[in-house]
Structures are given as C-alpha cells and as structure tokens.
C-alpha cells in the first residue's frame, strides 16, 4: 500500500516537470508585459519631470497665459491617462500570471490522473473537484475581465468629458481675457480720448446755449407755464446733459 501511495506522488512530480516544457511562450508574454510596464513607468516619470519644469517656469511669472494653462492641463491629463494604463497593464499581468500557474497545475493534475490506478480513487475524486473549481475560477476571471473592460471604457469616456470641459473652460477664459484686453486698448486709445474731449466740448457749448434760451424766456416775462409747447421747451432746457 505504501508503494502504491509513493507511485502517484512520483508521477505527480514527473507531471509537474513535464508541464515545465510549455513555459516558454507564456513566460515570453509575461516578459513582454513587464517591458511594457517598465516603459509606461519611465514615460510617467518623464512626464512628471516635464510637468515640474513647466510649473517652475510658470510660477516665475505673476500671471499664467492661456497657452501655459493649456500645456499644464494637457500634461496632467497625460499623466492620469498613463497611470490608468499602468494599472490596467498590471492587473492584466497579474491575472495572466495567476491563470498561467493554474494552467500548469491543471496540466500536471490531468497528466497524473491518467496514470493513477484504482487504489488512488479518493485522490482522483479530489483532483476532479479541483479541476471543476479551476474551471469556475477561469469563468469568473473571464467575467471579471469583461467588467474591467467596461470600467476602462467608462474611465476613457470620463477622461474625454473632462478634457472637453477643460478645453471649453480654457476657451472661455481666453475669450474673456481677449475681450478685456481689447476693451482696455479701446479705452486707452487716442481715438477714444479725442472723441471724449470733443463730446465734453459739445456738452459745454450746448449747456451755454440752454442757459441763453432760459435767460431769453425768463427775460421776456412770458407765462411759459400756460403754453404747453413753451413749457416742454423750458423743461428740456433744464436737463443736465452730463447725466444723459
């Protein structure tokens, strides 16, 4: 009986060694994912360094220009996008590694199940149960992968909405700044100043004429209150042109 129990153990070890022959391709895929992760981490570090340089340049000025704000927002969005991609690649790598290990175990168990004799029926039943659990786990992983893809789509849409809103806000700020600048230029322009001087001169002349007419009407001792037309003229002459 002891020899019968030792034999399945030796066969299990042999199956595990035999399963090692299929490691090449998945291992190469794992190395490719690791290279991608390292590349993304390096890109994120470079982007953060670039953002720090832009911030140091911007902080040196009292006011940020719209172009500087746009560059800063674009870099922040790029960093967020890279971080999300890194997390997705890490999660995918971990799931593939876990699936690979389970596939190795499943292959070893399957190979040994074919070689086991009747005396190890209990162990065979346990292995069958393990394989069933493995299938359930693989199915759950597939469903989880689908949910992660949907979550990634939601993140991308949210990022697009955020980028669009930032662009619109920046356009509004740029337009307001442009309008304010144009208004300041108009108020300080020589043409506006000349027109204002002419207007003040015309107001003064018109005011003098009003006073002259008022003096003539009052000097004539006419009862202008009884004449509706004359009354309207007098009331118009009493208006202050500076308040119009």
XYZ file of N, CA and C in Angstrom:
732
model
N 0.833 -1.217 0.000
C 0.000 0.000 0.000
C 0.858 1.254 0.000
N 1.958 1.175 0.747
C 2.862 2.328 0.806
C 3.476 2.593 -0.538
N 3.865 1.506 -1.226
C 4.452 1.694 -2.554
C 3.448 2.282 -3.520
N 2.170 1.893 -3.341
C 1.123 2.435 -4.221
C 0.942 3.924 -4.013
N 1.073 4.404 -2.753
C 0.939 5.838 -2.481
C 2.149 6.605 -2.963
N 3.358 5.965 -2.914
C 4.552 6.656 -3.369
C 4.532 6.846 -4.872
N 3.964 5.841 -5.576
C 3.960 5.914 -7.020
C 3.196 7.127 -7.543
N 1.965 7.412 -7.055
C 1.276 8.626 -7.524
C 2.051 9.887 -7.216
N 2.721 9.941 -6.056
C 3.499 11.134 -5.720
C 4.616 11.352 -6.709
N 5.314 10.234 -7.072
C 6.393 10.365 -8.041
C 5.851 10.793 -9.394
N 4.676 10.246 -9.765
C 4.082 10.615 -11.047
C 3.638 12.081 -11.048
N 3.138 12.571 -9.904
C 2.744 13.982 -9.798
C 3.933 14.897 -10.016
N 5.084 14.522 -9.423
C 6.296 15.319 -9.610
C 6.730 15.281 -11.059
N 6.647 14.063 -11.659
C 7.030 13.947 -13.058
C 6.126 14.786 -13.947
N 4.823 14.813 -13.627
C 3.888 15.623 -14.413
C 4.187 17.094 -14.297
N 4.538 17.535 -13.089
C 4.870 18.953 -12.894
C 6.094 19.325 -13.696
N 7.119 18.372 -13.740
C 8.310 18.658 -14.525
C 7.975 18.700 -16.008
N 7.078 17.759 -16.436
C 6.702 17.742 -17.840
C 5.966 18.997 -18.245
N 5.213 19.540 -17.320
C 4.465 20.760 -17.616
C 5.375 21.946 -17.837
N 6.595 21.859 -17.295
C 7.548 22.958 -17.453
C 7.941 23.187 -18.885
N 7.691 22.196 -19.767
C 8.069 22.348 -21.152
C 7.244 23.413 -21.857
N 6.042 23.725 -21.345
C 5.167 24.693 -22.008
C 5.323 26.087 -21.434
N 6.385 26.318 -20.703
C 6.543 27.620 -20.060
C 7.057 28.683 -21.018
N 7.687 28.282 -22.083
C 8.401 29.248 -22.907
C 7.552 30.378 -23.419
N 6.445 30.051 -24.108
C 5.609 31.075 -24.724
C 4.929 31.966 -23.710
N 4.236 31.437 -22.657
C 3.629 32.321 -21.644
C 4.662 33.175 -20.927
N 5.869 32.565 -20.684
C 6.892 33.346 -19.984
C 7.338 34.517 -20.849
N 7.454 34.256 -22.186
C 7.831 35.355 -23.082
C 6.775 36.443 -23.074
N 5.501 36.031 -23.037
C 4.419 37.023 -22.970
C 4.498 37.834 -21.684
N 4.833 37.135 -20.562
C 4.967 37.844 -19.291
C 6.092 38.856 -19.327
N 7.223 38.456 -19.961
C 8.339 39.395 -20.069
C 7.949 40.597 -20.922
N 7.156 40.360 -21.991
C 6.709 41.475 -22.829
C 5.853 42.452 -22.032
N 4.978 41.923 -21.190
C 4.130 42.788 -20.355
C 4.983 43.554 -19.346
N 6.003 42.871 -18.771
C 6.892 43.555 -17.823
C 7.637 44.692 -18.516
N 8.099 44.457 -19.765
C 8.773 45.522 -20.509
C 7.833 46.701 -20.741
N 6.582 46.398 -21.020
C 5.606 47.472 -21.242
C 5.367 48.264 -19.973
N 5.292 47.552 -18.847
C 5.106 48.241 -17.564
C 6.286 49.162 -17.281
N 7.503 48.655 -17.503
C 8.692 49.485 -17.267
C 8.687 50.711 -18.179
N 8.263 50.518 -19.450
C 8.205 51.642 -20.380
C 7.195 52.686 -19.920
N 6.030 52.222 -19.474
C 4.997 53.157 -19.001
C 5.457 53.907 -17.756
N 6.131 53.195 -16.848
C 6.643 53.857 -15.645
C 7.682 54.912 -16.010
N 8.529 54.590 -16.989
C 9.540 55.553 -17.408
C 8.896 56.776 -18.065
N 7.870 56.535 -18.888
C 7.154 57.647 -19.512
C 6.464 58.519 -18.472
N 5.882 57.869 -17.446
C 5.214 58.646 -16.403
C 6.222 59.511 -15.655
N 7.399 58.947 -15.355
C 8.428 59.719 -14.650
C 8.881 60.906 -15.492
N 9.083 60.670 -16.809
C 9.498 61.763 -17.684
C 8.428 62.846 -17.773
N 7.179 62.420 -17.858
C 6.084 63.387 -17.954
C 5.959 64.211 -16.675
N 6.102 63.548 -15.512
C 6.051 64.283 -14.243
C 7.189 65.294 -14.150
N 8.390 64.886 -14.610
C 9.516 65.804 -14.579
C 9.250 67.000 -15.485
N 8.670 66.736 -16.653
C 8.324 67.817 -17.564
C 7.297 68.754 -16.949
N 6.318 68.181 -16.242
C 5.303 68.998 -15.574
C 5.926 69.880 -14.496
N 6.878 69.324 -13.728
C 7.548 70.118 -12.700
C 8.321 71.276 -13.329
N 8.968 71.020 -14.469
C 9.708 72.083 -15.143
C 8.758 73.182 -15.623
N 7.617 72.774 -16.203
C 6.635 73.769 -16.649
C 6.106 74.574 -15.473
N 5.827 73.887 -14.348
C 5.298 74.594 -13.181
C 6.310 75.594 -12.638
N 7.591 75.202 -12.601
C 8.610 76.116 -12.104
C 8.730 77.338 -13.005
N 8.582 77.125 -14.328
C 8.627 78.251 -15.260
C 7.402 79.146 -15.104
N 6.261 78.515 -14.897
C 5.016 79.281 -14.776
C 4.977 80.061 -13.466
N 5.458 79.423 -12.366
C 5.452 80.091 -11.064
C 6.340 81.324 -11.057
N 7.294 81.381 -11.983
C 8.178 82.541 -12.037
C 7.435 83.782 -12.537
N 6.330 83.601 -13.203
C 5.516 84.712 -13.702
C 4.340 84.959 -12.766
N 3.866 86.197 -12.744
C 2.744 86.531 -11.868
C 1.427 86.010 -12.414
N 1.302 85.949 -13.732
C 0.034 85.550 -14.344
C 0.297 84.505 -15.410
N -0.537 83.443 -15.448
C -0.386 82.375 -16.435
C -1.088 82.772 -17.731
N -0.415 82.498 -18.835
C -1.037 82.726 -20.132
C -1.929 81.551 -20.484
N -2.905 81.746 -21.383
C -3.760 80.619 -21.794
C -2.970 79.458 -22.368
N -1.885 79.760 -23.099
C -1.072 78.673 -23.655
C -0.424 77.850 -22.556
N 0.073 78.519 -21.513
C 0.687 77.791 -20.398
C -0.342 76.952 -19.660
N -1.544 77.499 -19.474
C -2.608 76.731 -18.806
C -2.957 75.497 -19.621
N -3.047 75.665 -20.946
C -3.365 74.530 -21.820
C -2.292 73.452 -21.737
N -1.008 73.856 -21.769
C 0.076 72.878 -21.664
C 0.020 72.139 -20.337
N -0.238 72.866 -19.257
C -0.295 72.232 -17.939
C -1.451 71.239 -17.852
N -2.619 71.624 -18.363
C -3.776 70.725 -18.327
C -3.527 69.484 -19.171
N -2.912 69.669 -20.348
C -2.634 68.526 -21.214
C -1.674 67.556 -20.553
N -0.665 68.072 -19.847
C 0.289 67.192 -19.173
C -0.388 66.449 -18.036
N -1.247 67.134 -17.273
C -1.960 66.458 -16.180
C -2.857 65.342 -16.712
N -3.536 65.616 -17.812
C -4.393 64.580 -18.416
C -3.551 63.416 -18.913
N -2.377 63.735 -19.496
C -1.495 62.673 -19.993
C -0.993 61.798 -18.855
N -0.652 62.419 -17.723
C -0.195 61.648 -16.560
C -1.308 60.748 -16.052
N -2.511 61.287 -15.958
C -3.642 60.475 -15.482
C -3.911 59.308 -16.423
N -3.789 59.576 -17.733
C -4.013 58.505 -18.713
C -2.953 57.424 -18.586
N -1.679 57.830 -18.407
C -0.599 56.851 -18.245
C -0.768 56.038 -16.970
N -1.176 56.688 -15.887
C -1.377 55.959 -14.629
C -2.497 54.935 -14.757
N -3.573 55.316 -15.439
C -4.662 54.351 -15.652
C -4.199 53.183 -16.506
N -3.397 53.488 -17.530
C -2.906 52.412 -18.393
C -1.963 51.487 -17.643
N -1.132 52.062 -16.758
C -0.224 51.233 -15.959
C -1.008 50.300 -15.049
N -2.041 50.832 -14.404
C -2.856 49.994 -13.522
C -3.543 48.879 -14.302
N -4.009 49.204 -15.503
C -4.668 48.175 -16.318
C -3.680 47.094 -16.742
N -2.457 47.512 -17.130
C -1.452 46.527 -17.546
C -1.030 45.656 -16.371
N -0.866 46.278 -15.188
C -0.503 45.497 -14.002
C -1.576 44.465 -13.675
N -2.823 44.902 -13.706
C -3.922 43.988 -13.399
C -3.985 42.855 -14.409
N -3.796 43.198 -15.689
C -3.818 42.165 -16.727
C -2.660 41.190 -16.551
N -1.486 41.721 -16.181
C -0.312 40.869 -15.976
C -0.522 39.920 -14.800
N -1.078 40.437 -13.713
C -1.324 39.586 -12.544
C -2.340 38.493 -12.848
N -3.388 38.844 -13.592
C -4.398 37.845 -13.934
C -3.825 36.773 -14.852
N -2.996 37.194 -15.816
C -2.398 36.213 -16.726
C -1.405 35.313 -15.997
N -0.653 35.887 -15.060
C 0.277 35.066 -14.285
C -0.470 34.047 -13.445
N -1.558 34.494 -12.795
C -2.354 33.575 -11.988
C -2.980 32.485 -12.853
N -3.477 32.868 -14.021
C -4.069 31.876 -14.922
C -3.023 30.886 -15.415
N -1.800 31.389 -15.679
C -0.723 30.504 -16.131
C -0.372 29.476 -15.067
N -0.276 29.925 -13.820
C 0.035 28.987 -12.734
C -1.062 27.934 -12.577
N -2.298 28.376 -12.716
C -3.387 27.405 -12.601
C -3.385 26.429 -13.772
N -3.039 26.926 -14.952
C -2.963 26.036 -16.110
C -1.864 24.988 -15.927
N -0.742 25.415 -15.349
C 0.344 24.460 -15.081
C -0.115 23.384 -14.105
N -0.786 23.835 -13.032
C -1.276 22.873 -12.045
C -2.318 21.951 -12.659
N -3.195 22.529 -13.474
C -4.225 21.713 -14.109
C -3.620 20.687 -15.048
N -2.593 21.095 -15.811
C -1.939 20.155 -16.723
C -1.262 19.029 -15.959
N -0.590 19.393 -14.852
C 0.077 18.364 -14.047
C -0.932 17.391 -13.454
N -2.035 17.934 -12.948
C -3.062 17.063 -12.364
C -3.697 16.165 -13.420
N -3.940 16.717 -14.603
C -4.547 15.914 -15.671
C -3.630 14.776 -16.105
N -2.332 15.102 -16.248
C -1.379 14.057 -16.650
C -1.300 12.941 -15.626
N -1.334 13.312 -14.362
C -1.231 12.291 -13.320
C -2.531 11.515 -13.145
N -3.654 12.166 -13.403
C -4.927 11.457 -13.287
C -5.013 10.309 -14.281
N -4.437 10.496 -15.465
C -4.481 9.446 -16.475
C -3.624 8.240 -16.094
N -2.657 8.449 -15.219
C -1.737 7.369 -14.859
C -2.069 6.727 -13.514
N -3.026 7.272 -12.808
C -3.329 6.746 -11.475
C -4.116 5.443 -11.556
N -3.923 4.550 -10.605
C -4.633 3.273 -10.569
C -5.859 3.376 -9.667
N -6.547 2.270 -9.496
C -7.800 2.263 -8.737
C -7.603 2.561 -7.268
N -6.402 2.286 -6.738
C -6.177 2.479 -5.305
C -6.179 3.948 -4.913
N -6.013 4.814 -5.862
C -5.969 6.259 -5.549
C -7.246 6.952 -6.016
N -8.367 6.271 -5.923
C -9.637 6.840 -6.389
C -10.042 8.071 -5.581
N -9.735 8.072 -4.283
C -10.075 9.233 -3.445
C -9.327 10.465 -3.917
N -8.027 10.283 -4.175
C -7.227 11.402 -4.670
C -7.710 11.851 -6.043
N -8.150 10.865 -6.844
C -8.674 11.196 -8.172
C -9.927 12.057 -8.061
N -10.815 11.691 -7.148
C -12.025 12.493 -6.951
C -11.686 13.908 -6.501
N -10.694 14.010 -5.613
C -10.272 15.341 -5.160
C -9.726 16.169 -6.315
N -8.948 15.496 -7.164
C -8.373 16.217 -8.301
C -9.455 16.667 -9.272
N -10.463 15.799 -9.493
C -11.570 16.190 -10.356
C -12.300 17.401 -9.785
N -12.464 17.394 -8.473
C -13.108 18.532 -7.821
C -12.277 19.800 -7.998
N -10.962 19.627 -7.875
C -10.064 20.774 -8.059
C -10.172 21.313 -9.484
N -10.246 20.402 -10.456
C -10.371 20.830 -11.850
C -11.684 21.574 -12.092
N -12.756 21.092 -11.477
C -14.031 21.787 -11.603
C -13.955 23.189 -11.012
N -13.298 23.266 -9.845
C -13.117 24.589 -9.235
C -12.275 25.487 -10.130
N -11.279 24.876 -10.760
C -10.414 25.643 -11.663
C -11.222 26.213 -12.832
N -12.127 25.404 -13.386
C -12.972 25.886 -14.477
C -13.854 27.050 -14.021
N -14.396 26.928 -12.806
C -15.221 28.012 -12.277
C -14.406 29.289 -12.093
N -13.172 29.106 -11.623
C -12.295 30.271 -11.426
C -11.991 30.938 -12.760
N -11.691 30.132 -13.784
C -11.399 30.686 -15.107
C -12.610 31.447 -15.658
N -13.801 30.890 -15.439
C -15.015 31.567 -15.893
C -15.205 32.891 -15.161
N -14.941 32.876 -13.848
C -15.062 34.108 -13.057
C -14.054 35.149 -13.520
N -12.847 34.686 -13.879
C -11.828 35.611 -14.371
C -12.249 36.236 -15.697
N -12.865 35.443 -16.564
C -13.341 35.989 -17.832
C -14.410 37.056 -17.598
N -15.328 36.764 -16.687
C -16.365 37.754 -16.378
C -15.750 39.005 -15.759
N -14.749 38.784 -14.890
C -14.072 39.928 -14.278
C -13.340 40.754 -15.328
N -12.738 40.066 -16.308
C -12.042 40.778 -17.379
C -13.010 41.622 -18.200
N -14.190 41.079 -18.470
C -15.202 41.843 -19.208
C -15.639 43.081 -18.428
N -15.815 42.907 -17.115
C -16.202 44.055 -16.284
C -15.101 45.112 -16.264
N -13.841 44.660 -16.233
C -12.730 45.613 -16.236
C -12.672 46.372 -17.555
N -12.976 45.681 -18.658
C -13.004 46.367 -19.946
C -14.101 47.436 -19.971
N -15.259 47.098 -19.415
C -16.337 48.088 -19.349
C -15.935 49.265 -18.465
N -15.265 48.949 -17.343
C -14.807 50.015 -16.452
C -13.789 50.901 -17.153
N -12.920 50.282 -17.955
C -11.931 51.055 -18.701
C -12.614 51.975 -19.709
N -13.659 51.482 -20.361
C -14.404 52.328 -21.302
C -15.039 53.517 -20.583
N -15.578 53.261 -19.387
C -16.179 54.350 -18.607
C -15.118 55.383 -18.235
N -13.927 54.902 -17.838
C -12.839 55.825 -17.493
C -12.432 56.662 -18.693
N -12.355 56.020 -19.869
C -11.966 56.757 -21.068
C -13.000 57.823 -21.408
N -14.291 57.462 -21.306
C -15.336 58.439 -21.591
C -15.290 59.590 -20.594
N -15.065 59.252 -19.314
C -14.988 60.306 -18.307
C -13.801 61.223 -18.586
N -12.669 60.625 -19.014
C -11.492 61.418 -19.328
C -11.757 62.326 -20.525
N -12.465 61.805 -21.529
C -12.800 62.624 -22.689
C -13.702 63.790 -22.300
N -14.679 63.514 -21.432
C -15.568 64.586 -20.972
C -14.778 65.639 -20.196
N -13.852 65.156 -19.357
C -13.035 66.088 -18.573
C -12.168 66.950 -19.491
N -11.571 66.322 -20.516
C -10.749 67.078 -21.454
C -11.584 68.109 -22.209
N -12.789 67.700 -22.619
C -13.662 68.623 -23.350
C -14.066 69.810 -22.480
N -14.429 69.530 -21.224
C -14.840 70.609 -20.319
C -13.681 71.557 -20.030
N -12.470 70.987 -19.867
C -11.309 71.845 -19.629
C -11.014 72.712 -20.842
N -11.141 72.129 -22.031
C -10.893 72.902 -23.247
C -11.912 74.035 -23.384
N -13.175 73.724 -23.093
C -14.214 74.758 -23.180
C -13.971 75.857 -22.154
N -13.602 75.464 -20.930
C -13.322 76.459 -19.896
C -12.148 77.337 -20.287
N -11.121 76.715 -20.860
C -9.956 77.481 -21.285
C -10.315 78.436 -22.420
N -11.161 77.990 -23.339
C -11.599 78.869 -24.423
C -12.377 80.065 -23.880
N -13.232 79.806 -22.885
C -13.996 80.903 -22.278
C -13.057 81.894 -21.591
N -12.084 81.356 -20.834
C -11.129 82.231 -20.156
C -10.308 83.031 -21.162
N -9.914 82.368 -22.245
C -9.133 83.056 -23.274
C -9.944 84.165 -23.928
N -11.223 83.874 -24.221
C -12.085 84.874 -24.851
C -12.325 86.061 -23.914
N -12.546 85.776 -22.618
C -12.730 86.863 -21.656
C -11.473 87.727 -21.557
N -10.326 87.060 -21.517
C -9.069 87.801 -21.442
C -8.875 88.666 -22.681
N -9.227 88.118 -23.841
C -9.094 88.877 -25.085
C -10.034 90.084 -25.091
N -11.285 89.864 -24.657
C -12.243 90.970 -24.617
C -11.792 92.065 -23.656
N -11.284 91.649 -22.496
C -10.804 92.632 -21.522
C -9.622 93.424 -22.082
N -8.743 92.705 -22.771
C -7.584 93.369 -23.355
C -8.012 94.344 -24.444
N -8.967 93.921 -25.285
C -9.460 94.809 -26.346
C -10.148 96.034 -25.753
N -10.923 95.816 -24.680
C -11.612 96.938 -24.041
C -10.617 97.923 -23.438
N -9.582 97.386 -22.786
C -8.549 98.265 -22.221
C -7.846 99.051 -23.321
N -7.572 98.378 -24.424
C -6.910 99.067 -25.537
C -7.798 100.163 -26.114
N -9.108 99.880 -26.188
C -10.033 100.892 -26.713
C -10.122 102.095 -25.785
N -10.193 101.826 -24.473
C -10.312 102.928 -23.514
C -9.057 103.791 -23.492
N -7.923 103.176 -23.755
C -6.660 103.912 -23.707
C -6.217 104.416 -25.080
N -7.016 104.182 -26.099
C -6.610 104.599 -27.444
C -6.780 106.111 -27.609
N -5.994 106.686 -28.500
C -6.039 108.132 -28.759
C -7.359 108.534 -29.396
N -7.924 107.660 -30.221
C -9.193 107.986 -30.890
C -10.304 108.165 -29.863
N -10.375 107.235 -28.885
C -11.409 107.332 -27.852
C -11.214 108.589 -27.014
N -9.962 108.870 -26.672
C -9.692 110.066 -25.873
C -10.089 111.331 -26.628
N -9.800 111.370 -27.924
C -10.160 112.537 -28.734
C -11.675 112.698 -28.815
N -12.376 111.578 -28.999
C -13.840 111.625 -29.064
C -14.437 112.085 -27.738
N -13.857 111.628 -26.630
C -14.351 112.058 -25.324
C -14.156 113.564 -25.124
N -13.022 114.072 -25.571
C -12.769 115.513 -25.448
C -13.769 116.309 -26.288
N -14.029 115.835 -27.511
C -14.994 116.528 -28.370
C -16.387 116.488 -27.763
N -16.747 115.347 -27.175
C -18.062 115.225 -26.557
C -18.212 116.190 -25.387
N -17.190 116.285 -24.556
C -17.245 117.217 -23.430
C -17.357 118.665 -23.908
N -16.665 118.955 -25.001
C -16.743 120.310 -25.547
C -18.153 120.611 -26.070
N -18.760 119.653 -26.764
C -20.118 119.838 -27.279
C -21.116 119.993 -26.135
N -20.909 119.223 -25.058
C -21.798 119.344 -23.892
C -21.708 120.740 -23.285
N -20.500 121.261 -23.188
C -20.327 122.602 -22.621
C -21.007 123.648 -23.493
N -20.819 123.531 -24.814
C -21.433 124.505 -25.724
C -22.959 124.438 -25.644
N -23.483 123.209 -25.628
C -24.934 123.032 -25.552
C -25.486 123.567 -24.236
N -24.735 123.392 -23.160
C -25.172 123.898 -21.853
C -25.256 125.423 -21.864
N -24.271 126.063 -22.499
C -24.292 127.526 -22.611
C -25.514 127.982 -23.404
N -25.803 127.269 -24.500
C -26.966 127.621 -25.319
C -28.253 127.454 -24.515
N -28.333 126.408 -23.704
C -29.507 126.203 -22.850
C -29.702 127.381 -21.910
N -28.617 127.796 -21.292
C -28.705 128.922 -20.359
C -29.152 130.200 -21.075
N -28.677 130.388 -22.301
C -29.066 131.587 -23.064
C -30.562 131.575 -23.345
N -31.066 130.414 -23.794
C -32.502 130.311 -24.071
C -33.336 130.502 -22.812
N -32.852 129.924 -21.702
C -33.578 130.110 -20.448
C -33.635 131.592 -20.068
N -32.507 132.269 -20.267
C -32.478 133.704 -19.948
C -33.427 134.508 -20.819
N -33.502 134.154 -22.113
C -34.399 134.864 -23.024
C -35.858 134.659 -22.641
N -36.203 133.408 -22.295
C -37.594 133.124 -21.941
C -37.987 133.832 -20.649
N -37.088 133.760 -19.661
C -37.398 134.413 -18.394
C -37.394 135.940 -18.537
N -36.500 136.445 -19.389
C -36.421 137.901 -19.573
C -37.621 138.466 -20.309
N -38.250 137.654 -21.138
C -39.426 138.128 -21.875
C -40.665 138.198 -20.999
N -40.577 137.686 -19.768
C -41.681 137.690 -18.803
C -42.944 137.025 -19.361
N -42.720 136.055 -20.197
C -43.836 135.297 -20.760
C -44.252 134.220 -19.778
N -45.569 134.015 -19.648
C -46.074 132.960 -18.761
C -45.967 131.618 -19.503
N -44.758 131.066 -19.480
C -44.498 129.841 -20.262
C -45.234 128.618 -19.691
N -45.665 128.697 -18.415
C -46.349 127.551 -17.810
C -47.697 127.296 -18.460
N -48.327 128.363 -19.026
C -49.634 128.195 -19.646
C -49.533 127.699 -21.085
N -48.376 127.875 -21.695
C -48.161 127.412 -23.075
C -47.497 126.039 -23.019
N -48.229 124.995 -23.477
C -47.707 123.620 -23.360
C -46.425 123.423 -24.167
N -46.380 123.990 -25.371
C -45.184 123.833 -26.209
C -43.992 124.533 -25.574
N -44.214 125.770 -25.086
C -43.136 126.517 -24.449
C -42.710 125.851 -23.142
N -43.697 125.294 -22.439
C -43.388 124.603 -21.185
C -42.482 123.398 -21.430
N -42.771 122.656 -22.500
C -41.946 121.477 -22.828
C -40.516 121.891 -23.165
N -40.385 123.034 -23.867
C -39.047 123.525 -24.215
C -38.272 123.898 -22.960
N -38.938 124.596 -22.038
C -38.271 125.015 -20.802
C -37.814 123.811 -19.997
N -38.677 122.805 -19.914
C -38.311 121.596 -19.158
C -37.131 120.872 -19.803
N -37.087 120.884 -21.132
C -35.964 120.255 -21.820
C -34.665 121.016 -21.559
N -34.773 122.355 -21.459
C -33.580 123.167 -21.219
C -33.021 122.972 -19.817
N -33.855 122.484 -18.893
C -33.394 122.306 -17.516
C -32.623 120.994 -17.306
N -32.603 120.120 -18.305
C -31.909 118.842 -18.161
C -30.399 119.031 -18.164
N -29.732 118.235 -17.320
C -28.270 118.259 -17.249
C -27.720 117.263 -18.269
N -27.010 117.748 -19.260
C -26.511 116.873 -20.326
C -25.446 115.890 -19.839
N -24.794 116.188 -18.747
C -23.755 115.279 -18.230
C -24.335 113.979 -17.681
N -25.641 114.017 -17.356
C -26.269 112.816 -16.797
C -26.948 111.968 -17.864
N -26.978 112.445 -19.092
C -27.644 111.705 -20.176
C -26.722 110.601 -20.693
